[in-house]
PDB file of C-alpha atoms in Angstrom:
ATOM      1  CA  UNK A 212       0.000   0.000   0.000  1.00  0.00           C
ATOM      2  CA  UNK A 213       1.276   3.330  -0.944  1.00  0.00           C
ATOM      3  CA  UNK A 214       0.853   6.093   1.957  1.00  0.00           C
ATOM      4  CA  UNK A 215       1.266   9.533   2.196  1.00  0.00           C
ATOM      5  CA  UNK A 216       2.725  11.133   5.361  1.00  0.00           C
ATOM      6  CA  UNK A 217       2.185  15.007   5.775  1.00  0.00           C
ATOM      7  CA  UNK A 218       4.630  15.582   8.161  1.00  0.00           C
ATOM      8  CA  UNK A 219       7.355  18.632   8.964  1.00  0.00           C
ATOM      9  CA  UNK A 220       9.187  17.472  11.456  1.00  0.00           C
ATOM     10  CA  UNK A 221      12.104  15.767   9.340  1.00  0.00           C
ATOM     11  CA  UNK A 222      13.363  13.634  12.202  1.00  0.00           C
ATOM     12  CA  UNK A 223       9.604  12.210  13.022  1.00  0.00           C
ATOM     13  CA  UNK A 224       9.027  11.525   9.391  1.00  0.00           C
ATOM     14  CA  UNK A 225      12.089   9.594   8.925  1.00  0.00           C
ATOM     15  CA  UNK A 226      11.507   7.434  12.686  1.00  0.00           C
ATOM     16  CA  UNK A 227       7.991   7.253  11.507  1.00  0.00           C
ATOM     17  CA  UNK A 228       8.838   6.195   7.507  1.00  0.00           C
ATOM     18  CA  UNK A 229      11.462   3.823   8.562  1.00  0.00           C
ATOM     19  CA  UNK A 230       9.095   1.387  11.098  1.00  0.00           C
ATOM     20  CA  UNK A 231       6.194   1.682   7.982  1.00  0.00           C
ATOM     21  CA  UNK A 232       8.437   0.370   5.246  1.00  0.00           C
ATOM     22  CA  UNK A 233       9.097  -2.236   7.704  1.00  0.00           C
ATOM     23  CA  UNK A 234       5.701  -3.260   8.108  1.00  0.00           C
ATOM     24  CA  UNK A 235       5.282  -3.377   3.992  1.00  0.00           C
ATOM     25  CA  UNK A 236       4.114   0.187   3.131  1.00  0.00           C
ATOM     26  CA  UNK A 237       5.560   2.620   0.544  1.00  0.00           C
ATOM     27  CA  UNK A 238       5.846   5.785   2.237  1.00  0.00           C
ATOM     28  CA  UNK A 239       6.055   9.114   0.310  1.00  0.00           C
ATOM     29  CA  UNK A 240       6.682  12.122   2.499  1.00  0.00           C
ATOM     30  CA  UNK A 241       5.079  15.462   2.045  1.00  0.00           C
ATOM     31  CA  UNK A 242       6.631  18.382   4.079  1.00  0.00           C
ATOM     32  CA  UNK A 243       3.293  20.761   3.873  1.00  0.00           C
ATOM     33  CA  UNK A 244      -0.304  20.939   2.854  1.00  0.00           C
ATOM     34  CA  UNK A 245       0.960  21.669  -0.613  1.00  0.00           C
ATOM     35  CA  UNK A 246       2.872  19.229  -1.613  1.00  0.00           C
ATOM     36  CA  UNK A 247       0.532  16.784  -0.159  1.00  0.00           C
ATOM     37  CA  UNK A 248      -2.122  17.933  -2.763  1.00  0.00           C
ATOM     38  CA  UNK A 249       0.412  18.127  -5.200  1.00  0.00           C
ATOM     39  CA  UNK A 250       1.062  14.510  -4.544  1.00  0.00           C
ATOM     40  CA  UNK A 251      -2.998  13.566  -4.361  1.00  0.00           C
ATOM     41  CA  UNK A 252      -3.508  14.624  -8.163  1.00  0.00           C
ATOM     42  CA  UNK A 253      -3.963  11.656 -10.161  1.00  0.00           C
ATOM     43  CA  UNK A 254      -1.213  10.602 -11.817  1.00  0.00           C
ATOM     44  CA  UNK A 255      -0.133   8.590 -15.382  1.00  0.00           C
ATOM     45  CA  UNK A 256       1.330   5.897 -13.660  1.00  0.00           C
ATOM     46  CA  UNK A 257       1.349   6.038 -10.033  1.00  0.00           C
ATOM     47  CA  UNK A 258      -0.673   3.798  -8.147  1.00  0.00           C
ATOM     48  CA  UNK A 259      -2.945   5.747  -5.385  1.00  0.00           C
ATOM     49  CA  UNK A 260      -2.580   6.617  -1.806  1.00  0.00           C
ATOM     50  CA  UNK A 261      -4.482   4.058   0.212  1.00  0.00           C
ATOM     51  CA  UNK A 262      -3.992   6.435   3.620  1.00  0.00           C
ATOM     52  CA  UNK A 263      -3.018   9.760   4.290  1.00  0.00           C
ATOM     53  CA  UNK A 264      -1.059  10.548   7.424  1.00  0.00           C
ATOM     54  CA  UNK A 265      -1.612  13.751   8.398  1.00  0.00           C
ATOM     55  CA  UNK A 266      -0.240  16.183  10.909  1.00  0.00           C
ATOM     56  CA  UNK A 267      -1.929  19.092  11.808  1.00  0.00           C
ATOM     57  CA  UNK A 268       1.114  21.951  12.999  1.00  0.00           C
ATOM     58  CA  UNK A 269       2.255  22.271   9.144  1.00  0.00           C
ATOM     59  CA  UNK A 270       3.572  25.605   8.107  1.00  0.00           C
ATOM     60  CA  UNK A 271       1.301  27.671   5.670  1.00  0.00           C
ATOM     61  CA  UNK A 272      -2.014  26.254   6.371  1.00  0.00           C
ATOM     62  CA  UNK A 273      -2.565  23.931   9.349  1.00  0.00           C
ATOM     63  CA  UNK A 274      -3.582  20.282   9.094  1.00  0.00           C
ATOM     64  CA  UNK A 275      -7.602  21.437   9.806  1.00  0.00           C
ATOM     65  CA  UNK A 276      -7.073  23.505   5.860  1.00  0.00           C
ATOM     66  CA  UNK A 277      -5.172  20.397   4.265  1.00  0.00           C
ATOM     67  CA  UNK A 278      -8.125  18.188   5.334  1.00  0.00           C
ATOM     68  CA  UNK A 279     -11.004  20.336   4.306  1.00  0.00           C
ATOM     69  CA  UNK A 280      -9.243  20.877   1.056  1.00  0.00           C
ATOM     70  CA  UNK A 281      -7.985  17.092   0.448  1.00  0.00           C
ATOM     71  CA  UNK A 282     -11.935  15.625   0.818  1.00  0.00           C
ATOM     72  CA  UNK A 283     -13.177  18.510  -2.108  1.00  0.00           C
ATOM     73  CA  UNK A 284      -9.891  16.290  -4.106  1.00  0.00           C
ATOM     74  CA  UNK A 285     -10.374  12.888  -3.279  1.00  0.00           C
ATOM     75  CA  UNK A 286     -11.885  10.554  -0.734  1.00  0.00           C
ATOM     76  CA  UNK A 287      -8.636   8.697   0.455  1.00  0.00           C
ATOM     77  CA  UNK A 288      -8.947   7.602   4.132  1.00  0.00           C
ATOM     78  CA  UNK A 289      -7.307  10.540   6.540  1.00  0.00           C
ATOM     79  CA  UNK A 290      -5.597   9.864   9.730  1.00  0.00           C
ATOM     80  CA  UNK A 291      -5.086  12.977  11.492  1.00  0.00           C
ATOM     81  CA  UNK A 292      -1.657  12.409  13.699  1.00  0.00           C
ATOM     82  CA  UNK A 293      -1.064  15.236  16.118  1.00  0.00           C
ATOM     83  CA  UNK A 294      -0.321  16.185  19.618  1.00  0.00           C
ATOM     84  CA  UNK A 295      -3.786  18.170  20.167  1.00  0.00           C
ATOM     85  CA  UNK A 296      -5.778  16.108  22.769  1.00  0.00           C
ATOM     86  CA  UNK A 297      -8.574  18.475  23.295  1.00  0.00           C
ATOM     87  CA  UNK A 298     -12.188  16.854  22.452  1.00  0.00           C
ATOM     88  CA  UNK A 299     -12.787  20.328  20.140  1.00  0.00           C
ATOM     89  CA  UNK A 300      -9.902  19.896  17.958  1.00  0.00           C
ATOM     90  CA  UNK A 301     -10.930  15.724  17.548  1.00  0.00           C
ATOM     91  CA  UNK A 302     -14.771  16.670  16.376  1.00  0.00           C
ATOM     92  CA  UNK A 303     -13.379  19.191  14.663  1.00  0.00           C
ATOM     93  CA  UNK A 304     -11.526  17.222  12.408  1.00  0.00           C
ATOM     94  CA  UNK A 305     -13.722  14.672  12.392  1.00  0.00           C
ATOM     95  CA  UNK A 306     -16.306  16.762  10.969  1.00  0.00           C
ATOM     96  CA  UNK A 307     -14.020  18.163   8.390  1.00  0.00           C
ATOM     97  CA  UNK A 308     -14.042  14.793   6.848  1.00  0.00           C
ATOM     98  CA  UNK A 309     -10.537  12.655   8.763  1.00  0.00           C
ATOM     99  CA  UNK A 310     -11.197   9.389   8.856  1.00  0.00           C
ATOM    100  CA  UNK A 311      -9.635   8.997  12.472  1.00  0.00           C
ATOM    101  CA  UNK A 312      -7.650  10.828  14.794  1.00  0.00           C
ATOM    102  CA  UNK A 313      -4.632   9.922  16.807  1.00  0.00           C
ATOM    103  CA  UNK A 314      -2.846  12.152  19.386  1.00  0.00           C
ATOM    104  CA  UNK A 315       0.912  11.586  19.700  1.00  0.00           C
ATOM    105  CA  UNK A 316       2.815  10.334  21.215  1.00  0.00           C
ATOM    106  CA  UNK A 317       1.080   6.812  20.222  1.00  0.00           C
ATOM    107  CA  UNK A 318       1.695   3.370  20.326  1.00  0.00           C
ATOM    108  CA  UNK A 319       3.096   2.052  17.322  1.00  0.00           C
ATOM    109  CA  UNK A 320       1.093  -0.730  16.978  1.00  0.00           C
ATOM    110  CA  UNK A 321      -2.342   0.951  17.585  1.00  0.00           C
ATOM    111  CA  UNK A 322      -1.278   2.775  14.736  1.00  0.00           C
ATOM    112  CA  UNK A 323      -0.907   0.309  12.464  1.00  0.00           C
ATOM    113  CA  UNK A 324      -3.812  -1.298  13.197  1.00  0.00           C
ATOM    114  CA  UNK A 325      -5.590   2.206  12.587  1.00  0.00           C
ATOM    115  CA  UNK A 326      -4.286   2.498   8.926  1.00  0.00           C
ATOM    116  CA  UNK A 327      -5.501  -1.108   8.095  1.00  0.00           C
ATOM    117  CA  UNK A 328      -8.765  -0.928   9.912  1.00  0.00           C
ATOM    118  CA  UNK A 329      -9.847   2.870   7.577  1.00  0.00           C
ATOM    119  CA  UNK A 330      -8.071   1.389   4.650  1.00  0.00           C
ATOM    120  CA  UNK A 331     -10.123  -1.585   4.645  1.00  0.00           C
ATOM    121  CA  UNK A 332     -13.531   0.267   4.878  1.00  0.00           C
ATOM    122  CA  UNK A 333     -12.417   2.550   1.718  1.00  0.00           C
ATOM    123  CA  UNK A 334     -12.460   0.589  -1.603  1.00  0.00           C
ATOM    124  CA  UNK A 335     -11.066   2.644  -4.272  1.00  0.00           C
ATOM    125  CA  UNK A 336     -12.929   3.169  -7.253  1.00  0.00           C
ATOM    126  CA  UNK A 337     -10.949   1.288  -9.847  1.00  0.00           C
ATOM    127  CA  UNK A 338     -11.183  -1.780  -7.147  1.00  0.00           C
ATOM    128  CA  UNK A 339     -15.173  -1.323  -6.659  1.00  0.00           C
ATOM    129  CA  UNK A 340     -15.233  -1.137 -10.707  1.00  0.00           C
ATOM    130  CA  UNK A 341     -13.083  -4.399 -10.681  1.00  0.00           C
ATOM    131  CA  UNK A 342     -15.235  -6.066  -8.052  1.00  0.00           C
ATOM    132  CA  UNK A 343     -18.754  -5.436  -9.731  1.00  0.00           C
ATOM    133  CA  UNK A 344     -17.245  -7.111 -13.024  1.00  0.00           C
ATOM    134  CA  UNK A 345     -16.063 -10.251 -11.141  1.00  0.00           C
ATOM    135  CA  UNK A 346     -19.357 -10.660  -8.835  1.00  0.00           C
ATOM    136  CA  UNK A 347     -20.855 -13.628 -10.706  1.00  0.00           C
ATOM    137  CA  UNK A 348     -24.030 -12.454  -9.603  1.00  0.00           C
ATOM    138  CA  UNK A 349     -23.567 -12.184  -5.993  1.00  0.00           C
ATOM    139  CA  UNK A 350     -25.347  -8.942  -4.423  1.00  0.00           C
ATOM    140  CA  UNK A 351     -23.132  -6.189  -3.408  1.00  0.00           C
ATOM    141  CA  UNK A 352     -19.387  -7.237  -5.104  1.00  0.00           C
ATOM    142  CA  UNK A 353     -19.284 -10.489  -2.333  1.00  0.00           C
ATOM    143  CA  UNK A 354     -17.595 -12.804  -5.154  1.00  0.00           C
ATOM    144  CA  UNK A 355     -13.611 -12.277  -4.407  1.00  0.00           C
ATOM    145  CA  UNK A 356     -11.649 -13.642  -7.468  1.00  0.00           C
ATOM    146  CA  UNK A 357      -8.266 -14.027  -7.590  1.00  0.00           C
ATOM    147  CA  UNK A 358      -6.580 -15.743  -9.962  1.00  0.00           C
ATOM    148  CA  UNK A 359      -7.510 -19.004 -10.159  1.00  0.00           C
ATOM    149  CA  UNK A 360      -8.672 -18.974  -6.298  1.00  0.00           C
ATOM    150  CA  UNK A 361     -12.480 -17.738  -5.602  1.00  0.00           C
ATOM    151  CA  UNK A 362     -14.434 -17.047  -2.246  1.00  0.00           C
ATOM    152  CA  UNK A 363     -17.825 -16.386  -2.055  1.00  0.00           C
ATOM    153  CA  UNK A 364     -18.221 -14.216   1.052  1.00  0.00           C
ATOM    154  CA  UNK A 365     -22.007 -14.731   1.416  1.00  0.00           C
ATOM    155  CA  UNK A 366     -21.686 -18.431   1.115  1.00  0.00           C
ATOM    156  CA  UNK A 367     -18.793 -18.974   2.607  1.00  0.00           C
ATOM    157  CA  UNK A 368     -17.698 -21.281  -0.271  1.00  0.00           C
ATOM    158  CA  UNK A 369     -14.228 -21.310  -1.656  1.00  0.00           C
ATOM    159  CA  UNK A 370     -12.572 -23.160  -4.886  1.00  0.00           C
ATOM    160  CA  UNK A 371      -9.556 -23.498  -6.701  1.00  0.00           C
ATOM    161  CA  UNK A 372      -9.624 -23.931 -10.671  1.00  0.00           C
ATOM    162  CA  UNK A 373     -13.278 -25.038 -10.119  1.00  0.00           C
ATOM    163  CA  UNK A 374     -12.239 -27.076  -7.319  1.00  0.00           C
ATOM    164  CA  UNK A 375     -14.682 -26.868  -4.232  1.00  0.00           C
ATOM    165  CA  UNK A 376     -12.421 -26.603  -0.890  1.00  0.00           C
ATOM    166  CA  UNK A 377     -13.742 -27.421   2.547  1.00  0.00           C
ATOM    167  CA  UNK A 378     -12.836 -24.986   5.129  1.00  0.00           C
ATOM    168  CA  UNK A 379     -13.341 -24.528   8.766  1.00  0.00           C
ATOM    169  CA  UNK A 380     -14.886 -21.131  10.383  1.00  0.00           C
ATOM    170  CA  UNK A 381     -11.204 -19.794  10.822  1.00  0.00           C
ATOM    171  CA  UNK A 382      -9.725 -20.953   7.959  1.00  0.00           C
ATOM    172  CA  UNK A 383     -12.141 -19.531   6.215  1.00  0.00           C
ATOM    173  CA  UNK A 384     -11.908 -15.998   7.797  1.00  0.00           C
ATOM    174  CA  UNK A 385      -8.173 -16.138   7.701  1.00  0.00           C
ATOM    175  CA  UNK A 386      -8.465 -16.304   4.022  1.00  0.00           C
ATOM    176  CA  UNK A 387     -11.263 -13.817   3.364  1.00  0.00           C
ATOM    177  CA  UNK A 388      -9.618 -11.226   5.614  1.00  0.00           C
ATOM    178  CA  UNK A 389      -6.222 -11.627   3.730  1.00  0.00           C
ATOM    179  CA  UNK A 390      -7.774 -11.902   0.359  1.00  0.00           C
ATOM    180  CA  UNK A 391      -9.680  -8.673   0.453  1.00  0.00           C
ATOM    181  CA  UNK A 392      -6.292  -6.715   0.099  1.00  0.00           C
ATOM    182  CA  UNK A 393      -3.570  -9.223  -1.557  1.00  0.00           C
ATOM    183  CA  UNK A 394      -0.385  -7.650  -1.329  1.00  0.00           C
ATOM    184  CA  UNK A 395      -0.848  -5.794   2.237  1.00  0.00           C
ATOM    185  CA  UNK A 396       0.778  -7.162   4.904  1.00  0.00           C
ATOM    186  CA  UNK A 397      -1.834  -8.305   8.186  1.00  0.00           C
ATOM    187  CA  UNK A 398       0.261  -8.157  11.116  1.00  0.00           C
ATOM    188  CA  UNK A 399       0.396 -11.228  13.533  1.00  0.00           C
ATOM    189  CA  UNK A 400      -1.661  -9.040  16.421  1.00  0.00           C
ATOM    190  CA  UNK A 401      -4.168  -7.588  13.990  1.00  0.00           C
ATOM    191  CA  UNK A 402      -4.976 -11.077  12.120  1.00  0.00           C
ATOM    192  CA  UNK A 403      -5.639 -12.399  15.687  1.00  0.00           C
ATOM    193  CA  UNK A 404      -7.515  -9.641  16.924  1.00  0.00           C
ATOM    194  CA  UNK A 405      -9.753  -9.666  13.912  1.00  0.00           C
ATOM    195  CA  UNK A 406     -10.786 -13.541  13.406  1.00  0.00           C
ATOM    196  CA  UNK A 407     -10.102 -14.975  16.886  1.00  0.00           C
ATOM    197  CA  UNK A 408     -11.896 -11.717  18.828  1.00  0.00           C
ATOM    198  CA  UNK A 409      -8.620 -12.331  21.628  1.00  0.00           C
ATOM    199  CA  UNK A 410      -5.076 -10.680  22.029  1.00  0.00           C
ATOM    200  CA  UNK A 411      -1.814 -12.248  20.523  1.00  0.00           C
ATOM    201  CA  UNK A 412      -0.894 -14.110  23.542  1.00  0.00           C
ATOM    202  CA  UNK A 413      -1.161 -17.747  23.604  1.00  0.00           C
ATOM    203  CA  UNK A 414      -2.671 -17.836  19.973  1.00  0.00           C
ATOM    204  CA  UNK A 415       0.513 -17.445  17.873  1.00  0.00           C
ATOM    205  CA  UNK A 416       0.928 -21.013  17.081  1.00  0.00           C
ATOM    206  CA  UNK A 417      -2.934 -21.564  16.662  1.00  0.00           C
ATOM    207  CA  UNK A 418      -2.230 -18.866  13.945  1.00  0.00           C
ATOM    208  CA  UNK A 419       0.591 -20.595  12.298  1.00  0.00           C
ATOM    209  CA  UNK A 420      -1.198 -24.275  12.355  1.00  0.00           C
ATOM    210  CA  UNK A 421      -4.057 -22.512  10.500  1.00  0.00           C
ATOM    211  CA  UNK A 422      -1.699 -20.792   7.585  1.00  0.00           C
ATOM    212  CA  UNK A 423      -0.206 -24.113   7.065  1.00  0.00           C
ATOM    213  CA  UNK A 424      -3.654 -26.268   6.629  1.00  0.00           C
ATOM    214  CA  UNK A 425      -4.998 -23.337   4.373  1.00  0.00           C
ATOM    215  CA  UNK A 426      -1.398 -23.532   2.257  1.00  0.00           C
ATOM    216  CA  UNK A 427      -2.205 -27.744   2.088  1.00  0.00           C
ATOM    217  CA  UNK A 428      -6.153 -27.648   1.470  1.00  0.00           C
ATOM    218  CA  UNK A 429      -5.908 -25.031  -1.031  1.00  0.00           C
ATOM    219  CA  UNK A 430      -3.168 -26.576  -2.960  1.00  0.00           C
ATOM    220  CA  UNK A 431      -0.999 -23.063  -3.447  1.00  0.00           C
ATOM    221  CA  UNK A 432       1.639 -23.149  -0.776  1.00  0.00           C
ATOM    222  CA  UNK A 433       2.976 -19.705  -2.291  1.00  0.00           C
ATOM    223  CA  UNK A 434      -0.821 -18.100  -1.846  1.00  0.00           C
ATOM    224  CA  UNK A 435       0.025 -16.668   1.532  1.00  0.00           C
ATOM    225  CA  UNK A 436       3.636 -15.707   2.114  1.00  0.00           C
ATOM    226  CA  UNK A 437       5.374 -15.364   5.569  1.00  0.00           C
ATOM    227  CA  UNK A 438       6.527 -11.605   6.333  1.00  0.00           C
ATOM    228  CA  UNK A 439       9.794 -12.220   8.591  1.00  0.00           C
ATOM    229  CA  UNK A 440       9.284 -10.611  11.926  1.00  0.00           C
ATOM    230  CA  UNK A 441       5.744  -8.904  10.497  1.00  0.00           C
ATOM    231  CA  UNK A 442       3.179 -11.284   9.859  1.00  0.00           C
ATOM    232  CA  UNK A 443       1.245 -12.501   6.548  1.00  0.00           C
ATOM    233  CA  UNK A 444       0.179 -11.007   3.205  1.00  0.00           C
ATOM    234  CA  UNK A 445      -1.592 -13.116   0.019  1.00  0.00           C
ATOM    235  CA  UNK A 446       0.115 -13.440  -3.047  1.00  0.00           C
ATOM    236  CA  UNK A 447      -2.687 -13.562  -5.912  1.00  0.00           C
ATOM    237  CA  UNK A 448      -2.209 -16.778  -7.944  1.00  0.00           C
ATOM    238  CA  UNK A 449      -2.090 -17.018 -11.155  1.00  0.00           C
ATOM    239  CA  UNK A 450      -5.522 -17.813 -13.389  1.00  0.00           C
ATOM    240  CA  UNK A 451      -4.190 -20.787 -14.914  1.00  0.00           C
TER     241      UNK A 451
END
């Protein structure tokens, strides 16, 4: 996922840039509320922002402006990152249009699991376009086709080439939770948190036993790939 970080503070930007990369992101840093727009324009051949980071104490025009003025450009989710706590300035830009707000200093973590949880509830358009032609049918976009690999959301049915698969509750919404952004990188913590409902502890191998028997039933042991010290991301397989 590419992400835009509006951001002065050249020390914070590179601390902040560094532990995103890590966690699979492609961070492009914007030093003011202009070059942030400049960098929201649709490009030729640059693939679009799926979150904006966005500080509010930027020279020229505070973060408030740069908000109000990125929702009239596009409707990328906004994460306002600053150090004002104060319940005014959080409905405030709340009401301008940010997707969420985060007051600094943060946990790292927490903010991770912030980007994925807006970024998830934003489809982009070319995505929702892509969706509705792959549906089959199914009400609402709820047909996920990739490659040669298809879940049916409503149903709960998955196959392979044609191939019905039997899957278990949580293998099932392991696979649909990964599948509905291949390519981003679920971190251990947030993959629990989301389809076991319980913290990390104590689970980590339950989450590892269920990767494997997905990798085996499936029949695509490259599908979901291991991020080193991260967690997991799916690899799209090929349609034939």
């Amino acid at each position: 996922m590419r992400l835009l970080l509006v951001e002065d503070d050249e020390r914070v930007a590179a601390a902040l840039s560094a532990v995103l990369e890590r966690h699979g992101f492609t961070v492009v840093h914007a030093r003011d509320g202009e070059d942030a727009l400049r960098e929201l324009l649709p490009g030729d051949d640059a693939a679009p922002f799926g979150v904006v980071l966005l500080d509010l104490g930027l020279p020229g025009q505070d973060g408030f402006e740069v908000c109000g003025r990125i929702r009239k450009l596009t409707s990328v989710p906004v994460i306002m990152v600053t150090a004002r706590a104060d319940v005014r300035s959080r409905i405030h830009g709340l009401n301008l249009g940010a997707d969420d707000y985060v007051v600094k200093p943060y946990d790292t973590g927490e903010l991770l699991a912030r980007i994925h949880a807006v970024s998830r509830r934003t489809v982009p358009a070319d995505e929702a376009g892509a969706e509705e032609q792959g549906t089959g049918g199914a009400a609402g976009g709820a047909v996920l086709r990739l490659g040669k690999l298809t879940i049916e959301l409503p149903t709960r049915q998955v196959s392979v080439g044609g191939r019905a698969v039997s899957l278990t509750r949580k293998e099932f919404d392991l696979l649909a939770l990964l599948a509905q952004r291949p390519g981003v990188v679920f971190r251990r913590e947030q993959i629990i948190s989301e389809v076991w409902r319980t913290s990390w502890e104590g689970t980590g191998r339950t989450l590892e036993v269920h990767v494997a028997s997905l990798r085996s039933k499936l029949g695509l042991p490259a599908l979901i790939e291991t991020v080193r010290g991260v967690g997991y991301r799916l690899v799209a397989p090929p349609a034939a």
